[in-house]
XYZ file of C-alpha atoms in Angstrom:
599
model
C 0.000 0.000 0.000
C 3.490 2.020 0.678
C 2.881 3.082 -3.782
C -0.117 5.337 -2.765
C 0.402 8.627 -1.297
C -1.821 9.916 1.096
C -2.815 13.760 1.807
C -4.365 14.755 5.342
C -6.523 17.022 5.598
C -8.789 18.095 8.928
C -12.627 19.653 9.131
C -15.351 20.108 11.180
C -17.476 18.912 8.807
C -17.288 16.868 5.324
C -19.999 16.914 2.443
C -20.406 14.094 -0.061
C -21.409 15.418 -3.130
C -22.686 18.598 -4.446
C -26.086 18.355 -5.586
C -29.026 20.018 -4.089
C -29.082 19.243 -0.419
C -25.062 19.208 -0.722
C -24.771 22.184 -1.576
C -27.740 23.666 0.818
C -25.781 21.218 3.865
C -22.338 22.721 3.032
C -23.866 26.454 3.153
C -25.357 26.022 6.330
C -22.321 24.236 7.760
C -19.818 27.153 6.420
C -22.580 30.100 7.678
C -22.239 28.265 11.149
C -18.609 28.932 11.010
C -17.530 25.437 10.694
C -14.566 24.472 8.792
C -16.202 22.980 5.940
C -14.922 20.688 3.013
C -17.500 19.190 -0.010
C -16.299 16.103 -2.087
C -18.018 15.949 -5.189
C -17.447 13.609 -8.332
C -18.792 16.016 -10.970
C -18.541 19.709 -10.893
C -21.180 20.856 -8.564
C -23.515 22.510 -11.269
C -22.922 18.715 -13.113
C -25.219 17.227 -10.064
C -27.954 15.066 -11.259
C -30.282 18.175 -9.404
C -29.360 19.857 -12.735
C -31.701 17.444 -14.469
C -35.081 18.249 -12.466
C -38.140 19.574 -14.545
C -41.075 19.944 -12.773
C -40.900 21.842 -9.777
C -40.832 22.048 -6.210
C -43.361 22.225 -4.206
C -44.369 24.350 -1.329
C -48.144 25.608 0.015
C -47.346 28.965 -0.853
C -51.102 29.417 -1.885
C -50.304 31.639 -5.162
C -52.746 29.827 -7.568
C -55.474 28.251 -6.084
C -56.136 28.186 -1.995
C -53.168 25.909 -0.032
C -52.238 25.068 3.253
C -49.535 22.941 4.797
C -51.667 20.588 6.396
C -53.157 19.515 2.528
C -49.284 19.064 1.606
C -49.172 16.725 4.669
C -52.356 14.694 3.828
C -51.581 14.640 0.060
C -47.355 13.681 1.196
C -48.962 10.864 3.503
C -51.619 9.040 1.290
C -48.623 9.900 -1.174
C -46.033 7.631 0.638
C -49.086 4.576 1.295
C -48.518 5.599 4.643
C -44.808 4.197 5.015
C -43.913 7.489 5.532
C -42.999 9.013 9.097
C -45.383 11.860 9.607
C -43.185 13.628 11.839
C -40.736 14.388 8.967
C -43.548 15.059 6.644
C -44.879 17.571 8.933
C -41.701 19.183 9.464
C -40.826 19.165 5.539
C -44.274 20.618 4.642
C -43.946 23.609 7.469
C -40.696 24.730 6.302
C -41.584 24.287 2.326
C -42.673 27.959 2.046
C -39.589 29.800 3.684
C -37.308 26.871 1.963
C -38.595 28.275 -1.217
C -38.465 32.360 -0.587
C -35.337 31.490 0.328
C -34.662 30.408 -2.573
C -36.426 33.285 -4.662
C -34.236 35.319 -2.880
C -30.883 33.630 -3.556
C -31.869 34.656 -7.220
C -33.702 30.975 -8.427
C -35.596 33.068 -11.516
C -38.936 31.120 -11.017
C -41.431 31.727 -13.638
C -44.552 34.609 -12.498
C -47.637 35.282 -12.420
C -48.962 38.172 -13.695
C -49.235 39.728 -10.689
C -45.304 39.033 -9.955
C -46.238 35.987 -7.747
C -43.994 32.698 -8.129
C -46.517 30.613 -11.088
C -47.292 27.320 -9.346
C -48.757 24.281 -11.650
C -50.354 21.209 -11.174
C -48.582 17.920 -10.236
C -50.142 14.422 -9.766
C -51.366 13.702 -6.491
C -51.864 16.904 -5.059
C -55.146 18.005 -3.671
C -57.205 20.735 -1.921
C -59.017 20.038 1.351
C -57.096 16.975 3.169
C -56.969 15.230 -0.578
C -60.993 15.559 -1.353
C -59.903 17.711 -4.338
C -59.945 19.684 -6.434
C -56.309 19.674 -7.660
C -54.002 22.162 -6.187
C -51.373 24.243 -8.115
C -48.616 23.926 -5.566
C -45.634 23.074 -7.526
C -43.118 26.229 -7.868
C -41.410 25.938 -11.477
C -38.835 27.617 -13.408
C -40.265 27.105 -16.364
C -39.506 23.058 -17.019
C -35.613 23.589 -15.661
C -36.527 24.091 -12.052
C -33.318 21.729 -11.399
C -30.922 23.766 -12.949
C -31.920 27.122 -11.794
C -32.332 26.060 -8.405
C -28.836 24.474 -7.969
C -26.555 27.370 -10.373
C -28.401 29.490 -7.921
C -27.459 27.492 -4.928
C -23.755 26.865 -5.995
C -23.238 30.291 -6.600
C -24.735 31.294 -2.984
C -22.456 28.601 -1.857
C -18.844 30.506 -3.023
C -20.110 33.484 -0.478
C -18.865 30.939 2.326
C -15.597 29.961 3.069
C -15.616 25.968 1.913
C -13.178 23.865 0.395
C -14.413 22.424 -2.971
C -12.637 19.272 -4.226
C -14.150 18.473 -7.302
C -13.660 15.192 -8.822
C -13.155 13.447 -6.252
C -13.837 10.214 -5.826
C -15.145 9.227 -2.525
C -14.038 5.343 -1.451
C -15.249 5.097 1.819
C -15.995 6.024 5.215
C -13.459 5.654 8.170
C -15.793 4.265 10.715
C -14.336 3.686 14.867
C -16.561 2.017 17.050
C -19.959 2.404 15.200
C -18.730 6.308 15.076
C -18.255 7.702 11.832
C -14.498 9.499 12.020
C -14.316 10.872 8.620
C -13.976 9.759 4.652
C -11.080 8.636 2.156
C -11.207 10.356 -1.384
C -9.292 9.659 -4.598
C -8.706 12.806 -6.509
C -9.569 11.688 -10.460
C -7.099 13.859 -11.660
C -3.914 12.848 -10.419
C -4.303 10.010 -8.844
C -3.453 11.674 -5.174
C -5.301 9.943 -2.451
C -6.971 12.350 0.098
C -7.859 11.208 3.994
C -10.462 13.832 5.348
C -10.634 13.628 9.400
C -14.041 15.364 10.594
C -16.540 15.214 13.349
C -19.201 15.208 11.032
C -19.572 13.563 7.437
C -22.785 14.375 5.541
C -23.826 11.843 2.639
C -25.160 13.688 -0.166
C -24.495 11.038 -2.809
C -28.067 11.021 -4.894
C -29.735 7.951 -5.983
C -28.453 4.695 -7.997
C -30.729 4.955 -10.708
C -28.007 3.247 -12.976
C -28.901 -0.294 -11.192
C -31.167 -0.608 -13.283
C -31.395 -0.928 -17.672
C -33.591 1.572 -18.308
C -33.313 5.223 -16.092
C -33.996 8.902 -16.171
C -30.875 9.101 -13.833
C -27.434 10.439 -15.626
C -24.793 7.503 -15.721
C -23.373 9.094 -12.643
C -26.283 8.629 -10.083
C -24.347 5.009 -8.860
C -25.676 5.830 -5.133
C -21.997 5.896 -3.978
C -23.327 6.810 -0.276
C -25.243 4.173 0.068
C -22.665 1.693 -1.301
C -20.246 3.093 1.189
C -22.788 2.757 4.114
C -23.440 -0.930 3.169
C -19.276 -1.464 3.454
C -19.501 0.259 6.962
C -21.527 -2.230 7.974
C -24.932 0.255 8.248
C -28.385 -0.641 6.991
C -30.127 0.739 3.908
C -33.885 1.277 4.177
C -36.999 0.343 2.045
C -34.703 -0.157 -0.909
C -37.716 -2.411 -2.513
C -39.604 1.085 -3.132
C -38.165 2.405 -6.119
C -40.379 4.580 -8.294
C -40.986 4.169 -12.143
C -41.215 7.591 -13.605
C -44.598 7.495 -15.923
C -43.113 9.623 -18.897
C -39.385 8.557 -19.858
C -39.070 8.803 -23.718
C -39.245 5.361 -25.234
C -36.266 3.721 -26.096
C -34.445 6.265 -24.872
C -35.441 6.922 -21.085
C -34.936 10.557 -20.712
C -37.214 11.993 -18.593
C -40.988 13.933 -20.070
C -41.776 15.883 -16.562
C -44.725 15.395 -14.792
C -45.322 19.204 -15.521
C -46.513 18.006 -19.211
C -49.517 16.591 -17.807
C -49.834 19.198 -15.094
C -50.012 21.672 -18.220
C -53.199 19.803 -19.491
C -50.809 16.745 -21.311
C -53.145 13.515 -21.727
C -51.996 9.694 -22.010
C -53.644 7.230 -24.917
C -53.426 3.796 -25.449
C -53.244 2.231 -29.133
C -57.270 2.771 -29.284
C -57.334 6.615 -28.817
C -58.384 5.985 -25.511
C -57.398 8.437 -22.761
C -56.903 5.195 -20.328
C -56.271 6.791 -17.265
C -60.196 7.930 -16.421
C -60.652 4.115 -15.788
C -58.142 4.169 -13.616
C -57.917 7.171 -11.386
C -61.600 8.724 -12.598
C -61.467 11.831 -10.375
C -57.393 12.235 -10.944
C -57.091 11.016 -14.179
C -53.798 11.863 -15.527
C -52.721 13.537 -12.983
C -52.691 10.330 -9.815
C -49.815 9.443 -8.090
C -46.813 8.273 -10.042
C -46.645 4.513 -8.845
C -50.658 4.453 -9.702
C -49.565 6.229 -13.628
C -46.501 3.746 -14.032
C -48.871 1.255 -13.062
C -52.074 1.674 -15.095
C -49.879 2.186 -18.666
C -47.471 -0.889 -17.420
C -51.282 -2.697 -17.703
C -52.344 -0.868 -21.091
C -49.198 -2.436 -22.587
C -49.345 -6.295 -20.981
C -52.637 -6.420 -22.264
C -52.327 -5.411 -25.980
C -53.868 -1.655 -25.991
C -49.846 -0.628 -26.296
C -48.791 1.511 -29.184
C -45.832 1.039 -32.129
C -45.058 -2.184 -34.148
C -44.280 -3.568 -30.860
C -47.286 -2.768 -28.903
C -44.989 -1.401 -26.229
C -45.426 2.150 -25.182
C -48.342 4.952 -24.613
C -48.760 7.885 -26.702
C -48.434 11.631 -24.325
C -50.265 14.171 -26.154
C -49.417 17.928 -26.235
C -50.377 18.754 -29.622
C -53.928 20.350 -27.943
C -51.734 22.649 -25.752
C -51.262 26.578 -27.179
C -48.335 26.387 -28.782
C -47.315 29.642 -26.920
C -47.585 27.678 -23.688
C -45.644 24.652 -24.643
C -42.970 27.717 -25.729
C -43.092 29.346 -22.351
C -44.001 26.478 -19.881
C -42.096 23.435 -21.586
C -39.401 24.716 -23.316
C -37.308 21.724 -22.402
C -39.213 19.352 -23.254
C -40.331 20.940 -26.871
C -36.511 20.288 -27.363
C -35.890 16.882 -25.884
C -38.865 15.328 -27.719
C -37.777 16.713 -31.000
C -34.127 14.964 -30.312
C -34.917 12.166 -28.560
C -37.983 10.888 -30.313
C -37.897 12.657 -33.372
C -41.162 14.307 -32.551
C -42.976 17.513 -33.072
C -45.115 18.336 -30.250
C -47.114 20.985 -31.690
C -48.263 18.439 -33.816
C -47.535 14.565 -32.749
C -47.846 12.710 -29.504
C -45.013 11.629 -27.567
C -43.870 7.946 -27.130
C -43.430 7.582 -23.641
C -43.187 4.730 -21.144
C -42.607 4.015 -17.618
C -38.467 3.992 -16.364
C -37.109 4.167 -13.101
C -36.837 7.170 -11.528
C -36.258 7.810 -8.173
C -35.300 5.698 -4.824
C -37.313 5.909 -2.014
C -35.198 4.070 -0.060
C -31.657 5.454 1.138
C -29.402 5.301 4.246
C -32.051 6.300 7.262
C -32.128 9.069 8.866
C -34.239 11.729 11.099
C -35.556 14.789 10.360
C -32.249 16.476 11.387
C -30.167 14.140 9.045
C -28.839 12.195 11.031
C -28.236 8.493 10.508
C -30.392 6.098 12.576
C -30.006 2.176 13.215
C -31.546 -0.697 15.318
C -29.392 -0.693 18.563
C -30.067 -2.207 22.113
C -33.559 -2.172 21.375
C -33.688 1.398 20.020
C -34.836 1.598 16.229
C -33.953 5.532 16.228
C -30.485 4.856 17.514
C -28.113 8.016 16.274
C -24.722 7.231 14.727
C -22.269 9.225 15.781
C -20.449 11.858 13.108
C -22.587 10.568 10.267
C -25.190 12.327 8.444
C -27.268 11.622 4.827
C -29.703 14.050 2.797
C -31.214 14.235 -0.170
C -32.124 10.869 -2.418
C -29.221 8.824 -0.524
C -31.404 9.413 2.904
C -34.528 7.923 3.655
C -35.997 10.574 6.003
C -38.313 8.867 5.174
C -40.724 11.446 3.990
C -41.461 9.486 0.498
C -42.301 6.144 2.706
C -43.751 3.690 -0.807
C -43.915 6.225 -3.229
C -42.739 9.909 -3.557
C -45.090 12.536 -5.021
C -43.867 14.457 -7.787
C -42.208 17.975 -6.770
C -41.358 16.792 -3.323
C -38.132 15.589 -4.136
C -36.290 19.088 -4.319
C -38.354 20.533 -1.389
C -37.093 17.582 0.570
C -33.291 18.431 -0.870
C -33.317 21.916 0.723
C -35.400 21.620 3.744
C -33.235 18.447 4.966
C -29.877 20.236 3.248
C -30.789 23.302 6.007
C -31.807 20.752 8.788
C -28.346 19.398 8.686
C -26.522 22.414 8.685
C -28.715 23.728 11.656
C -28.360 20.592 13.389
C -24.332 20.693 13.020
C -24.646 24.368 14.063
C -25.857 23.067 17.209
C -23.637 20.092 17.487
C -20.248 21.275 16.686
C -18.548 24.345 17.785
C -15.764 25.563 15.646
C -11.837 24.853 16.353
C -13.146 21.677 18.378
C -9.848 19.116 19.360
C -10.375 15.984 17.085
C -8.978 12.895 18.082
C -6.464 11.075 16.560
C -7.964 8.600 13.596
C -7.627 4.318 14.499
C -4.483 3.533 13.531
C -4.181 2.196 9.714
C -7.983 4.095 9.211
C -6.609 4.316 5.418
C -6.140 0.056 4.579
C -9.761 -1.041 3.866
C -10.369 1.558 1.501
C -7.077 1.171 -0.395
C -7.328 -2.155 -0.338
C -10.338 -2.011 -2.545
C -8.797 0.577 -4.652
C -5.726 -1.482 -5.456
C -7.715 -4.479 -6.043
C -9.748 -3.533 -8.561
C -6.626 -1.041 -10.059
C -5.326 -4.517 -10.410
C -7.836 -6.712 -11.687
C -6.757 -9.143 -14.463
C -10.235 -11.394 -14.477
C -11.964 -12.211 -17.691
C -14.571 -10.555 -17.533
C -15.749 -6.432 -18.600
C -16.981 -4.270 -16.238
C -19.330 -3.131 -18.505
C -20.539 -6.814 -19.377
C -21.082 -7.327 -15.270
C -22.826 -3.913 -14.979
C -25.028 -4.964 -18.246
C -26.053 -8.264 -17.063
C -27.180 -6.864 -13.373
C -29.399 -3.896 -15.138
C -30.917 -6.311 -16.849
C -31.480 -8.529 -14.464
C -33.151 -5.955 -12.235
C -34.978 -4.528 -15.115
C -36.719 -8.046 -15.719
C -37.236 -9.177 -12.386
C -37.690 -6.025 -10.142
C -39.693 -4.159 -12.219
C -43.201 -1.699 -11.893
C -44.839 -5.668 -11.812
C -43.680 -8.381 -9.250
C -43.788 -11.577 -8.645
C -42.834 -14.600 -6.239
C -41.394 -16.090 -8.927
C -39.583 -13.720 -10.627
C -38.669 -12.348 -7.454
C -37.123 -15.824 -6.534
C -35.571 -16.308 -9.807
C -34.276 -12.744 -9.838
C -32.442 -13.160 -6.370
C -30.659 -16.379 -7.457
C -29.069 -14.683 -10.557
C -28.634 -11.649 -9.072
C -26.192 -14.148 -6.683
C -24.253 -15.371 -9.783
C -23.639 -11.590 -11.083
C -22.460 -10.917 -7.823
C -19.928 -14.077 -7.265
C -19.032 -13.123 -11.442
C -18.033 -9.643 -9.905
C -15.050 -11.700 -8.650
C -13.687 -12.137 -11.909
C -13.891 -8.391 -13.627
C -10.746 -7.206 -15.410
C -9.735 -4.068 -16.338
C -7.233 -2.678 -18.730
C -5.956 0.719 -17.457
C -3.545 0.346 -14.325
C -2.804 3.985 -14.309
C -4.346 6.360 -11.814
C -4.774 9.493 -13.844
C -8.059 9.913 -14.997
C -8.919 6.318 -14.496
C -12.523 5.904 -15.604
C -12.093 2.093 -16.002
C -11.414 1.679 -12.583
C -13.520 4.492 -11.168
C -16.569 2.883 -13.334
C -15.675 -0.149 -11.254
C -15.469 1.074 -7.641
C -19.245 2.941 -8.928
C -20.149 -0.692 -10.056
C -19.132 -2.288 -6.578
C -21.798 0.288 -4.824
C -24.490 0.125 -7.277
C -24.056 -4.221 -6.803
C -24.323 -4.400 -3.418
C -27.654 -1.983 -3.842
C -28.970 -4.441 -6.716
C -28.684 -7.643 -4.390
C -30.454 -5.402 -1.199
C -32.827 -4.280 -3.452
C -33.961 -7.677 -5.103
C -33.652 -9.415 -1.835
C -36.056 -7.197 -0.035
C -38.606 -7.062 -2.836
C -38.972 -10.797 -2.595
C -39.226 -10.641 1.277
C -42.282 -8.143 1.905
C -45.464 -9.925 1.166
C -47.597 -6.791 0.647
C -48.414 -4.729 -2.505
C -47.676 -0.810 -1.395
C -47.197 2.485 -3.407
C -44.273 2.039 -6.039
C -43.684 -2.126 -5.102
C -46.802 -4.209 -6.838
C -46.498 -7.656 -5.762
C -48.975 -9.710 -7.444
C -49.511 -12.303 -5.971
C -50.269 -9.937 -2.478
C -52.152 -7.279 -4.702
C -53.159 -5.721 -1.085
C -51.666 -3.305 1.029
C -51.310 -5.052 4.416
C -50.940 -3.082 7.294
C -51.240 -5.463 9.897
C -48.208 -7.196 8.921
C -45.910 -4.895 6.837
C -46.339 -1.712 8.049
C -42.963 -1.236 8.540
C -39.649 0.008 7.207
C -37.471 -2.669 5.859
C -34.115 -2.533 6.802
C -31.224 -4.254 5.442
C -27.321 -4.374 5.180
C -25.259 -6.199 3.105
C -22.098 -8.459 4.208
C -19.110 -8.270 0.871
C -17.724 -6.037 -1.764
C -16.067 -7.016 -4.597
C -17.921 -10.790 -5.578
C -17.107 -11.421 -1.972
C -19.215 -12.241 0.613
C -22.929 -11.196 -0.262
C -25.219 -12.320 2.526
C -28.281 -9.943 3.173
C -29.950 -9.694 6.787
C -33.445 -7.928 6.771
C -34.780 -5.854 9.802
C -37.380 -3.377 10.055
C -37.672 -0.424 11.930
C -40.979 0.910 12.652
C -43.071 3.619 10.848
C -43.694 6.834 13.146
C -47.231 6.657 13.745
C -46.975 10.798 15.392
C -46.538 14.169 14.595
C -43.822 16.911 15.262
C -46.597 19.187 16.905
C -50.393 19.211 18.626
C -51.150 21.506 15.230
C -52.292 18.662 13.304
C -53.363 14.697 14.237
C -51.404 11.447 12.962
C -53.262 10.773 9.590
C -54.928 7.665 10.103
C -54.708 5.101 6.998
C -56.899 4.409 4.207
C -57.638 3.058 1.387
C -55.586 4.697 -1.539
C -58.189 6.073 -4.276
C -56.793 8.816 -6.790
């Protein structure tokens, strides 16, 4: 290990990435006067936040009456109840002032006439406790809320005095005693390795999308925080929930936002039908995601699909004012015409459902930091370590996440941490000396994989588990295809044992960084799979068919798992569960009891 050169480096705190709630967590930290480093992999305006359409929402109220306690009901049914309502109830309060702040930071959100922020429709949310009508709640700029909201956040974020180190390649966390001491980085371009010591790491790592064949997720979204909490021996949470985006462009799987339909955008099946009255008649187009996903998944297996191959719905626009689509979906007038050849104005898109989003993540409270089942205690903190954004489970998307919720929950949680840190660390604090050889495990990986001479590609064992998971772990589940997915999903794991690679350099190494990403998203694939086939329930985003009910009696619960191995190594699951918090964060509104899920 003597060949790799190590630089030190000392913070209060450590971010993992530089999306969203990254970037909002590292501002906070730095405004609290805490020496403050973020690690990201891509340049921080590169984050897969970059990529969000739709919106965010908030109950600002600007378009049609609002209130936080709708966002909570509509966040709640939302989730299938799986989601803790304490969180909920905090995200939901602090929406509003998350999203002035925002405005204010200089986020150029499209207006109202009257100067207002322009809020549209998004599936699944409602006035009046979710008895309707629909609610305009979701803040948009335009149909690249993403991007303006994180060029606006990174360039907030060079007011503070933080280290960037930016592409860097975190390996993994230095762990002592169930504490979390810190993080090991490899810096892409010169091959320097980089030991951060900190009281506090913060996991802000997005989702790994890329398990899977078929994604809206950029090839970078490999969950790399979760894949490092599953080496440190800490659980992941309701990985089986992963949500199938309704509108990814055939063949091609780039995301159609949800703000198409909101707009007035209609689904048909090969008929001319508009489908989706049968299926959600008061919502119609615009239910929840997993109920969407679902409903066209059904259009196609029974022969109403459209194309030679019967295989995706049409999304129709061409009704929609031209003028609108120009002002409203600018984006997407774009991406249709390059991705599917398509004029809008005139044609319907071909769309059809592709994964999305992961509702499960590394668990956490409302304040971000990381929970686990200890001496009897389900809400156990671990010390030093922190997760936000799409890597936590919070979990305020429980089953199934609503559309536009995902970057309210990126800033609201971003700002929890930071406050929370604020409170928990003072600056120029003594650290401790790190365990002796702290630096082994994760350049032992690194050395072994630099070093692989097996036979096989990495891109041929990456292939074989997105397909895998794409077959057997789809928007429709069953025992056995569950079963049969699990055992394979064991031999592409053992196979993992025998990759290869070609470039033993260490300078701009994408073969072996694509490894290392393929080691995290693996050991996510096998937790994934695994706890699909073990709950016995069918709930939000995971249909089970042959349990086509929701049951709460037995399953209302979070799964959690961890995962023994990296490498082909190893590879033994163990499922827990933690339980769902059946209370509030204040007297100001009642636990929502459950019921069944109409749209």
């Amino acid at each position: 290990m003597s060949a790799y050169k190590i630089i030190d480096h000392t913070y209060d705190a450590v971010v993992v990435g530089a999306g969203g709630s990254g970037l909002r967590a590292t501002m906070g930290c730095a405004e609290a006067g805490l020496k403050t480093a973020c690690i990201t992999k891509v340049f921080p305006t590169r984050s897969h936040t970059v990529a969000a359409q739709g919106g965010i929402a908030a109950s600002l109220g600007n378009n049609t009456p609002d209130h936080w306690s709708w966002h909570m009901f509509d966040t709640v049914k939302g989730s299938d109840w799986l989601g803790d309502q304490d969180a909920i109830e905090y995200m939901v309060r602090e929406a509003p002032a998350a999203v002035y702040e925002l405005e204010h930071a200089g986020v150029p959100f499209s207006r109202n006439d009257n100067g207002t922020i322009y809020q549209r429709p998004f599936g699944g949310h409602m006035q009046n406790m979710g008895e309707g009508p629909p609610v305009q709640r979701t803040c948009a700029a335009a149909d690249r809320t993403g991007h303006a909201m994180l060029h606006a956040l990174y360039q907030q974020s060079l007011k503070y005095d933080a280290d960037f180190y930016v592409e860097y390649f975190a390996l993994d966390l230095i762990m002592e005693d169930g504490a979390c001491r810190g993080v090991i980085a490899l810096c892409m371009e010169d091959g320097s390795i980089h030991r951060f010591r900190s009281h506090a790491v913060v996991l802000a790592t997005g989702g790994g999308g890329r398990v899977y064949q078929s994604a809206t997720s950029a090839h970078t979204c490999t969950g790399d925080g979760n894949g490092m909490a599953l080496r440190a021996g800490i659980a992941l949470q309701d990985m089986e929930f992963v949500q199938f985006h309704p509108t990814g462009i055939y063949g091609a799987g780039v995301l159609i936002t949800e703000g198409a339909r909101g707009e007035g955008g209609y689904l048909t099946n090969s008929e001319g039908e508009r489908f989706m009255e049968r299926y959600a008649p008061s919502a119609k187009d615009l239910a929840s995601r997993d109920v969407v996903a679902r409903s066209m998944a059904m259009e196609i297996r029974e022969g109403r699909g459209v194309g030679k191959e019967k295989d995706h719905i049409f999304l129709h626009l061409n009704h929609i004012d031209p003028k609108i689509l120009h002002e409203r979906l600018p984006g997407i007038t774009e991406t249709g015409k390059i991705f599917a050849g398509v004029d809008l104005t005139r044609q319907p898109l071909p769309v059809v459902p592709t994964v999305h989003y992961n509702m499960g993540g590394i668990p956490t409270n409302y304040h971000g930091e990381v929970v686990r089942n200890k001496d009897g205690d389900p809400d156990s903190v671990v010390p030093g370590l922190f997760a936000v954004g799409e890597a936590a489970c919070v979990s305020v998307h429980g089953a199934n996440r609503l559309g536009s919720n995902s970057l309210i929950d990126l800033v609201v949680f971003g700002r929890a941490t930071g406050l929370r840190l604020k409170e928990l660390l003072k600056p120029g604090m003594k650290h401790n000396e790190l365990p002796k050889g702290s630096e082994e495990f994760a350049l032992g990986r690194l050395d072994h994989f630099r070093n692989a001479k097996g036979e096989k590609p990495t891109a041929q064992i990456r292939a074989d588990m997105q397909k895998t998971m794409q077959r057997h772990c789809a928007v429709f589940r069953d025992s056995a295809l569950l079963a049969e997915g699990v055992e394979h999903m064991k031999e592409v794991y053992n196979g993992f044992q025998h990759v290869g690679i070609q470039d033993r350099s260490l300078i701009w190494n994408t073969d072996l960084v694509e490894t290392l990403e393929l080691d995290n998203l693996i050991g996510q694939a096998v937790v994934t799979i695994e706890c699909a086939a073990n709950r016995k329930e069918s709930r939000g985003a995971h249909m089970h068919e042959d349990f086509p009910e929701r049951d709460d009696k037995n399953w209302m619960k979070h799964t959690v798992a961890t995962f023994e191995g990296w490498g082909g190594k190893g590879g033994t699951t163990n499922i827990d569960y933690r339980p769902v918090h059946d209370y509030t964060l204040t007297d100001e509104i009642e636990y929502i009891k459950p019921k069944k899920r109409v749209y």
